[in-house]
mmCIF file of C-alpha atoms in Angstrom:
data_model
loop_
_atom_site.group_PDB
_atom_site.id
_atom_site.type_symbol
_atom_site.label_atom_id
_atom_site.label_comp_id
_atom_site.label_asym_id
_atom_site.label_seq_id
_atom_site.Cartn_x
_atom_site.Cartn_y
_atom_site.Cartn_z
ATOM 1 C CA UNK A 1253 -8.107 -7.980 10.621
ATOM 2 C CA UNK A 1254 -4.734 -8.376 8.303
ATOM 3 C CA UNK A 1255 -5.240 -6.197 5.201
ATOM 4 C CA UNK A 1256 -3.647 -7.076 1.755
ATOM 5 C CA UNK A 1257 -2.430 -3.897 -0.259
ATOM 6 C CA UNK A 1258 -3.998 -5.221 -3.539
ATOM 7 C CA UNK A 1259 -7.776 -4.729 -4.009
ATOM 8 C CA UNK A 1260 -10.417 -3.502 -6.351
ATOM 9 C CA UNK A 1261 -13.577 -1.697 -5.369
ATOM 10 C CA UNK A 1262 -16.188 -0.353 -7.894
ATOM 11 C CA UNK A 1263 -19.388 1.212 -7.341
ATOM 12 C CA UNK A 1264 -22.165 3.070 -9.423
ATOM 13 C CA UNK A 1265 -24.671 5.618 -8.795
ATOM 14 C CA UNK A 1266 -27.496 6.927 -10.896
ATOM 15 C CA UNK A 1267 -30.074 8.793 -10.576
ATOM 16 C CA UNK A 1268 -32.430 11.173 -13.424
ATOM 17 C CA UNK A 1269 -29.884 13.918 -13.737
ATOM 18 C CA UNK A 1270 -26.440 12.456 -13.327
ATOM 19 C CA UNK A 1271 -24.972 8.879 -13.842
ATOM 20 C CA UNK A 1272 -21.200 8.391 -11.658
ATOM 21 C CA UNK A 1273 -19.028 5.445 -11.246
ATOM 22 C CA UNK A 1274 -16.394 5.224 -9.625
ATOM 23 C CA UNK A 1275 -13.506 2.097 -9.840
ATOM 24 C CA UNK A 1276 -10.145 1.541 -7.417
ATOM 25 C CA UNK A 1277 -7.298 -0.487 -7.552
ATOM 26 C CA UNK A 1278 -4.245 -1.099 -6.085
ATOM 27 C CA UNK A 1279 -0.616 -2.530 -5.643
ATOM 28 C CA UNK A 1280 1.934 -2.348 -3.336
ATOM 29 C CA UNK A 1281 3.943 0.675 -2.310
ATOM 30 C CA UNK A 1282 5.969 1.737 0.500
ATOM 31 C CA UNK A 1283 3.262 4.813 1.534
ATOM 32 C CA UNK A 1284 -0.129 5.752 0.655
ATOM 33 C CA UNK A 1285 -0.246 7.459 -3.081
ATOM 34 C CA UNK A 1286 -3.400 7.962 -4.812
ATOM 35 C CA UNK A 1287 -3.549 8.636 -8.119
ATOM 36 C CA UNK A 1288 -7.538 10.044 -9.436
ATOM 37 C CA UNK A 1289 -8.293 9.873 -12.825
ATOM 38 C CA UNK A 1290 -11.829 12.183 -13.001
ATOM 39 C CA UNK A 1291 -13.500 14.959 -15.526
ATOM 40 C CA UNK A 1292 -11.837 18.292 -15.186
ATOM 41 C CA UNK A 1293 -14.790 19.431 -13.755
ATOM 42 C CA UNK A 1294 -14.254 17.323 -10.712
ATOM 43 C CA UNK A 1295 -11.033 19.410 -9.978
ATOM 44 C CA UNK A 1296 -12.947 21.035 -7.597
ATOM 45 C CA UNK A 1297 -13.690 17.576 -5.585
ATOM 46 C CA UNK A 1298 -10.629 16.446 -5.808
ATOM 47 C CA UNK A 1299 -9.245 17.241 -1.781
ATOM 48 C CA UNK A 1300 -12.367 16.290 -0.671
ATOM 49 C CA UNK A 1301 -12.130 12.836 -2.542
ATOM 50 C CA UNK A 1302 -8.551 12.165 -1.144
ATOM 51 C CA UNK A 1303 -9.773 13.045 2.292
ATOM 52 C CA UNK A 1304 -12.364 10.723 2.235
ATOM 53 C CA UNK A 1305 -10.600 7.632 1.013
ATOM 54 C CA UNK A 1306 -7.800 8.344 3.519
ATOM 55 C CA UNK A 1307 -10.097 6.974 5.833
ATOM 56 C CA UNK A 1308 -10.028 3.557 4.554
ATOM 57 C CA UNK A 1309 -6.533 3.318 3.126
ATOM 58 C CA UNK A 1310 -2.970 3.768 4.855
ATOM 59 C CA UNK A 1311 -0.861 2.206 2.386
ATOM 60 C CA UNK A 1312 -0.503 1.239 -1.616
ATOM 61 C CA UNK A 1313 -0.663 2.581 -4.850
ATOM 62 C CA UNK A 1314 -4.384 3.618 -5.496
ATOM 63 C CA UNK A 1315 -5.727 4.303 -8.955
ATOM 64 C CA UNK A 1316 -9.098 5.551 -8.493
ATOM 65 C CA UNK A 1317 -11.223 6.148 -12.043
ATOM 66 C CA UNK A 1318 -14.358 8.133 -11.896
ATOM 67 C CA UNK A 1319 -16.721 8.805 -14.473
ATOM 68 C CA UNK A 1320 -19.695 10.983 -15.154
ATOM 69 C CA UNK A 1321 -22.514 11.050 -17.189
ATOM 70 C CA UNK A 1322 -25.367 13.933 -17.686
ATOM 71 C CA UNK A 1323 -28.490 13.196 -18.172
ATOM 72 C CA UNK A 1324 -30.291 16.587 -17.939
ATOM 73 C CA UNK A 1325 -31.920 17.817 -21.684
ATOM 74 C CA UNK A 1326 -31.208 21.641 -20.676
ATOM 75 C CA UNK A 1327 -28.007 21.876 -20.102
ATOM 76 C CA UNK A 1328 -27.524 25.319 -22.153
ATOM 77 C CA UNK A 1329 -28.541 28.346 -21.025
ATOM 78 C CA UNK A 1330 -28.868 31.987 -22.985
ATOM 79 C CA UNK A 1331 -27.108 34.765 -21.312
ATOM 80 C CA UNK A 1332 -27.693 38.331 -21.876
ATOM 81 C CA UNK A 1333 -24.858 40.927 -21.498
ATOM 82 C CA UNK A 1334 -26.904 44.382 -21.029
ATOM 83 C CA UNK A 1335 -24.030 45.863 -19.976
ATOM 84 C CA UNK A 1336 -22.304 45.430 -23.411
ATOM 85 C CA UNK A 1337 -25.678 46.426 -25.198
ATOM 86 C CA UNK A 1338 -25.766 49.359 -23.505
ATOM 87 C CA UNK A 1339 -22.196 50.262 -24.729
ATOM 88 C CA UNK A 1340 -23.336 49.366 -28.485
ATOM 89 C CA UNK A 1341 -26.145 51.685 -28.557
ATOM 90 C CA UNK A 1342 -23.835 54.370 -26.744
ATOM 91 C CA UNK A 1343 -21.553 54.468 -29.626
ATOM 92 C CA UNK A 1344 -24.067 53.328 -32.256
ATOM 93 C CA UNK A 1345 -25.595 57.257 -31.389
ATOM 94 C CA UNK A 1346 -22.172 59.123 -31.288
ATOM 95 C CA UNK A 1347 -21.874 57.741 -34.707
ATOM 96 C CA UNK A 1348 -25.043 58.670 -35.624
ATOM 97 C CA UNK A 1349 -24.229 62.133 -34.250
ATOM 98 C CA UNK A 1350 -20.758 62.344 -35.456
ATOM 99 C CA UNK A 1351 -21.834 61.480 -38.930
ATOM 100 C CA UNK A 1352 -25.277 62.646 -39.171
ATOM 101 C CA UNK A 1353 -26.682 59.530 -39.831
ATOM 102 C CA UNK A 1354 -30.204 58.423 -39.180
ATOM 103 C CA UNK A 1355 -30.065 55.998 -36.929
ATOM 104 C CA UNK A 1356 -31.968 52.691 -37.779
ATOM 105 C CA UNK A 1357 -30.884 50.100 -34.976
ATOM 106 C CA UNK A 1358 -33.170 47.187 -34.445
ATOM 107 C CA UNK A 1359 -33.260 44.670 -31.611
ATOM 108 C CA UNK A 1360 -33.228 41.630 -33.631
ATOM 109 C CA UNK A 1361 -29.470 43.817 -35.014
ATOM 110 C CA UNK A 1362 -28.365 44.884 -31.170
ATOM 111 C CA UNK A 1363 -29.122 40.910 -30.745
ATOM 112 C CA UNK A 1364 -26.949 39.593 -33.054
ATOM 113 C CA UNK A 1365 -23.691 42.187 -31.790
ATOM 114 C CA UNK A 1366 -21.091 40.244 -30.750
ATOM 115 C CA UNK A 1367 -21.188 38.858 -26.988
ATOM 116 C CA UNK A 1368 -24.951 40.432 -25.951
ATOM 117 C CA UNK A 1369 -26.316 37.252 -26.402
ATOM 118 C CA UNK A 1370 -24.671 34.200 -25.526
ATOM 119 C CA UNK A 1371 -25.122 30.648 -24.829
ATOM 120 C CA UNK A 1372 -23.624 28.923 -21.811
ATOM 121 C CA UNK A 1373 -23.635 25.414 -19.752
ATOM 122 C CA UNK A 1374 -26.061 25.272 -17.135
ATOM 123 C CA UNK A 1375 -24.747 25.727 -13.507
ATOM 124 C CA UNK A 1376 -23.971 22.707 -12.445
ATOM 125 C CA UNK A 1377 -25.246 21.997 -8.887
ATOM 126 C CA UNK A 1378 -22.213 21.178 -7.049
ATOM 127 C CA UNK A 1379 -23.927 20.126 -3.590
ATOM 128 C CA UNK A 1380 -26.187 17.316 -5.199
ATOM 129 C CA UNK A 1381 -23.215 15.885 -7.415
ATOM 130 C CA UNK A 1382 -20.774 15.845 -4.545
ATOM 131 C CA UNK A 1383 -23.360 14.262 -2.135
ATOM 132 C CA UNK A 1384 -23.684 11.278 -5.233
ATOM 133 C CA UNK A 1385 -20.292 11.677 -5.691
ATOM 134 C CA UNK A 1386 -19.070 11.182 -2.259
ATOM 135 C CA UNK A 1387 -21.529 8.262 -1.820
ATOM 136 C CA UNK A 1388 -20.267 6.430 -4.663
ATOM 137 C CA UNK A 1389 -16.405 6.846 -3.625
ATOM 138 C CA UNK A 1390 -17.276 5.763 0.075
ATOM 139 C CA UNK A 1391 -19.069 2.638 -1.553
ATOM 140 C CA UNK A 1392 -16.552 1.484 -3.564
ATOM 141 C CA UNK A 1393 -13.558 2.078 -0.687
ATOM 142 C CA UNK A 1394 -15.688 -0.030 1.162
ATOM 143 C CA UNK A 1395 -16.035 -2.811 -1.368
ATOM 144 C CA UNK A 1396 -12.159 -2.619 -2.150
ATOM 145 C CA UNK A 1397 -11.238 -2.695 1.724
ATOM 146 C CA UNK A 1398 -13.692 -5.855 1.494
ATOM 147 C CA UNK A 1399 -10.966 -7.549 -0.997
ATOM 148 C CA UNK A 1400 -8.201 -6.698 0.867
ATOM 149 C CA UNK A 1401 -9.342 -8.094 3.940
ATOM 150 C CA UNK A 1402 -9.889 -11.499 2.130
ATOM 151 C CA UNK A 1403 -7.072 -11.473 0.448
ATOM 152 C CA UNK A 1404 -5.122 -10.503 4.131
ATOM 153 C CA UNK A 1405 -6.536 -13.632 5.480
ATOM 154 C CA UNK A 1406 -5.325 -15.614 2.676
ATOM 155 C CA UNK A 1407 -2.056 -14.011 3.519
ATOM 156 C CA UNK A 1408 -2.359 -14.252 7.312
ATOM 157 C CA UNK A 1409 -2.996 -18.380 6.720
ATOM 158 C CA UNK A 1410 -0.089 -18.504 4.753
ATOM 159 C CA UNK A 1411 2.358 -16.891 7.086
ATOM 160 C CA UNK A 1412 1.104 -18.500 10.162
ATOM 161 C CA UNK A 1413 2.071 -21.792 8.243
ATOM 162 C CA UNK A 1414 5.566 -20.248 7.503
ATOM 163 C CA UNK A 1415 6.292 -19.175 10.944
ATOM 164 C CA UNK A 1416 5.129 -22.354 12.081
ATOM 165 C CA UNK A 1417 7.579 -24.463 9.986
ATOM 166 C CA UNK A 1418 10.799 -21.221 10.680
ATOM 167 C CA UNK A 1419 9.910 -22.603 14.481
ATOM 168 C CA UNK A 1420 10.448 -25.909 13.980
ATOM 169 C CA UNK A 1421 13.840 -25.369 12.494
ATOM 170 C CA UNK A 1422 14.961 -23.035 15.423
ATOM 171 C CA UNK A 1423 13.869 -25.964 17.566
ATOM 172 C CA UNK A 1424 15.706 -28.378 15.905
ATOM 173 C CA UNK A 1425 18.860 -25.778 15.422
ATOM 174 C CA UNK A 1426 18.180 -25.395 19.362
ATOM 175 C CA UNK A 1427 18.131 -29.509 20.175
ATOM 176 C CA UNK A 1428 21.215 -30.108 18.208
ATOM 177 C CA UNK A 1429 23.537 -27.703 19.136
ATOM 178 C CA UNK A 1430 24.463 -29.695 22.787
ATOM 179 C CA UNK A 1431 24.717 -32.502 20.628
ATOM 180 C CA UNK A 1432 27.227 -31.113 18.347
ATOM 181 C CA UNK A 1433 29.960 -30.501 21.681
ATOM 182 C CA UNK A 1434 29.635 -34.009 22.416
ATOM 183 C CA UNK A 1435 30.463 -35.239 19.149
ATOM 184 C CA UNK A 1436 32.861 -32.740 19.100
ATOM 185 C CA UNK A 1437 34.839 -33.678 22.383
ATOM 186 C CA UNK A 1438 34.282 -37.579 21.371
ATOM 187 C CA UNK A 1439 35.923 -36.512 17.905
ATOM 188 C CA UNK A 1440 38.697 -34.785 19.549
ATOM 189 C CA UNK A 1441 39.481 -37.252 22.093
ATOM 190 C CA UNK A 1442 39.784 -39.725 19.568
ATOM 191 C CA UNK A 1443 42.366 -38.063 17.910
ATOM 192 C CA UNK A 1444 44.354 -37.257 21.073
ATOM 193 C CA UNK A 1445 44.059 -41.288 21.453
ATOM 194 C CA UNK A 1446 45.393 -41.869 18.158
ATOM 195 C CA UNK A 1447 48.800 -39.298 19.185
ATOM 196 C CA UNK A 1448 49.077 -39.942 22.096
ATOM 197 C CA UNK A 1449 48.889 -44.029 22.723
ATOM 198 C CA UNK A 1450 51.021 -44.378 25.563
ATOM 199 C CA UNK A 1451 50.386 -41.527 27.287
ATOM 200 C CA UNK A 1452 47.205 -39.856 29.382
ATOM 201 C CA UNK A 1453 44.589 -37.376 28.529
ATOM 202 C CA UNK A 1454 44.756 -34.549 29.878
ATOM 203 C CA UNK A 1455 41.383 -33.944 30.534
ATOM 204 C CA UNK A 1456 41.554 -30.726 31.624
ATOM 205 C CA UNK A 1457 42.729 -29.475 28.004
ATOM 206 C CA UNK A 1458 40.216 -31.698 26.259
ATOM 207 C CA UNK A 1459 37.582 -28.862 28.705
ATOM 208 C CA UNK A 1460 39.546 -25.848 27.246
ATOM 209 C CA UNK A 1461 39.237 -27.058 23.755
ATOM 210 C CA UNK A 1462 35.742 -28.087 24.249
ATOM 211 C CA UNK A 1463 34.974 -24.889 25.724
ATOM 212 C CA UNK A 1464 36.559 -22.783 23.054
ATOM 213 C CA UNK A 1465 34.530 -24.217 20.423
ATOM 214 C CA UNK A 1466 31.431 -24.182 22.208
ATOM 215 C CA UNK A 1467 32.176 -20.394 22.671
ATOM 216 C CA UNK A 1468 32.920 -20.205 18.757
ATOM 217 C CA UNK A 1469 29.381 -22.251 17.628
ATOM 218 C CA UNK A 1470 27.062 -20.781 20.388
ATOM 219 C CA UNK A 1471 24.211 -19.815 18.849
ATOM 220 C CA UNK A 1472 21.849 -19.652 22.313
ATOM 221 C CA UNK A 1473 21.200 -15.917 21.950
ATOM 222 C CA UNK A 1474 20.305 -16.073 18.343
ATOM 223 C CA UNK A 1475 18.027 -18.775 18.916
ATOM 224 C CA UNK A 1476 16.289 -16.776 21.883
ATOM 225 C CA UNK A 1477 15.690 -13.549 19.829
ATOM 226 C CA UNK A 1478 15.064 -15.455 16.256
ATOM 227 C CA UNK A 1479 12.022 -17.320 18.193
ATOM 228 C CA UNK A 1480 11.172 -13.786 20.417
ATOM 229 C CA UNK A 1481 10.764 -12.324 16.257
ATOM 230 C CA UNK A 1482 8.837 -15.488 15.293
ATOM 231 C CA UNK A 1483 6.449 -15.243 17.647
ATOM 232 C CA UNK A 1484 5.967 -11.548 18.078
ATOM 233 C CA UNK A 1485 5.036 -11.620 14.319
ATOM 234 C CA UNK A 1486 2.331 -14.084 14.703
ATOM 235 C CA UNK A 1487 1.268 -11.826 17.701
ATOM 236 C CA UNK A 1488 1.095 -9.100 15.514
ATOM 237 C CA UNK A 1489 -0.740 -10.881 12.336
ATOM 238 C CA UNK A 1490 -3.432 -11.748 14.995
ATOM 239 C CA UNK A 1491 -3.849 -8.271 16.279
ATOM 240 C CA UNK A 1492 -4.345 -7.519 12.678
ATOM 241 C CA UNK A 1493 -4.578 -3.880 11.627
ATOM 242 C CA UNK A 1494 -1.662 -1.740 9.357
ATOM 243 C CA UNK A 1495 1.348 -3.590 10.580
ATOM 244 C CA UNK A 1496 3.243 -4.128 7.045
ATOM 245 C CA UNK A 1497 6.295 -1.878 7.757
ATOM 246 C CA UNK A 1498 6.365 -3.371 11.146
ATOM 247 C CA UNK A 1499 6.645 -6.787 10.137
ATOM 248 C CA UNK A 1500 8.961 -5.570 7.027
ATOM 249 C CA UNK A 1501 11.400 -4.753 10.064
ATOM 250 C CA UNK A 1502 11.075 -7.669 12.301
ATOM 251 C CA UNK A 1503 11.913 -9.608 9.079
ATOM 252 C CA UNK A 1504 15.019 -7.492 8.381
ATOM 253 C CA UNK A 1505 15.891 -9.026 12.476
ATOM 254 C CA UNK A 1506 15.077 -12.177 11.946
ATOM 255 C CA UNK A 1507 17.530 -12.337 8.384
ATOM 256 C CA UNK A 1508 19.961 -10.868 10.565
ATOM 257 C CA UNK A 1509 19.690 -13.385 13.367
ATOM 258 C CA UNK A 1510 19.666 -16.517 10.543
ATOM 259 C CA UNK A 1511 22.839 -15.010 9.068
ATOM 260 C CA UNK A 1512 24.480 -15.335 11.755
ATOM 261 C CA UNK A 1513 23.772 -18.958 13.108
ATOM 262 C CA UNK A 1514 24.389 -19.707 9.383
ATOM 263 C CA UNK A 1515 28.000 -18.183 10.012
ATOM 264 C CA UNK A 1516 28.675 -20.042 13.347
ATOM 265 C CA UNK A 1517 27.339 -23.678 11.921
ATOM 266 C CA UNK A 1518 30.084 -25.957 12.087
ATOM 267 C CA UNK A 1519 27.471 -28.822 11.407
ATOM 268 C CA UNK A 1520 26.097 -30.250 7.806
ATOM 269 C CA UNK A 1521 22.578 -30.554 9.684
ATOM 270 C CA UNK A 1522 22.519 -26.993 11.846
ATOM 271 C CA UNK A 1523 23.843 -25.594 8.077
ATOM 272 C CA UNK A 1524 21.030 -27.638 6.158
ATOM 273 C CA UNK A 1525 18.341 -26.059 8.709
ATOM 274 C CA UNK A 1526 20.074 -22.344 8.772
ATOM 275 C CA UNK A 1527 19.919 -22.225 4.518
ATOM 276 C CA UNK A 1528 15.933 -23.294 4.930
ATOM 277 C CA UNK A 1529 15.276 -21.203 7.830
ATOM 278 C CA UNK A 1530 16.606 -17.909 5.592
ATOM 279 C CA UNK A 1531 14.476 -19.303 2.996
ATOM 280 C CA UNK A 1532 11.457 -18.914 4.704
ATOM 281 C CA UNK A 1533 12.639 -15.965 6.104
ATOM 282 C CA UNK A 1534 12.671 -14.709 2.607
ATOM 283 C CA UNK A 1535 9.305 -15.873 1.773
ATOM 284 C CA UNK A 1536 7.837 -14.000 4.557
ATOM 285 C CA UNK A 1537 9.328 -10.857 4.110
ATOM 286 C CA UNK A 1538 7.971 -10.843 0.107
ATOM 287 C CA UNK A 1539 4.623 -11.840 1.831
ATOM 288 C CA UNK A 1540 4.676 -9.237 3.987
ATOM 289 C CA UNK A 1541 5.223 -6.696 1.694
ATOM 290 C CA UNK A 1542 1.784 -7.517 0.575
ATOM 291 C CA UNK A 1543 0.397 -6.222 3.713
ATOM 292 C CA UNK A 1544 -1.098 -3.026 4.176
#
């Protein structure tokens, strides 16, 4: 299956304690470029998220947005620093002994000392959060892949139509080439007759000139290679998979062969077809840039 590099996927997971939403969108890119925007508390999970996504995506610039809501009421907890409280009491006792001041320390007074009692956020259950988060990421990735596959099928149909048209253009050039030689020979003979109205035509010389001309305009090799590249592209499209880079390379080769045909063209009709061929190849290359 052919997949486009543009796509969108979303998933939302809700429990009694948490709500996690994941959105993904992508555009063309030569390699895989993942950009993850999420709460700081999720930084611990970043490596795991990247490993999950690499199972689904090979190429493209992908932006991932993760939102998190905590529904728990008891988000804070009280923490007692016993070691610090003991240190306070030791110093109070030393002050009492040093200055002869009677001790009047009460529990309420000690509790108000800095850092003896502190309020902290309750520790998160990382295991349950990761389970929910990974499920949301994978489901969003599946929707993302589905959207890519749908668009990829449309790209495939469009490309196959363009490739069929390219084969028609190449076929015309292939059929036209022998006719160009025939017309050249006829024009050459007419020209010689005009110049040498009383002398006989040297058939050997005519044949030599035609052979030289044929060698200059011969595009047999280019036509064979071009047809092979077009059919190879169709085969790869039918096979599916991550073939974007390979198809881009084949398109470059097709463009090279089309340039050679155009440079050798000594016929208006062949030139027109070669220009049309280059135009179609450029369209194909643009579309291939959208394939993963």
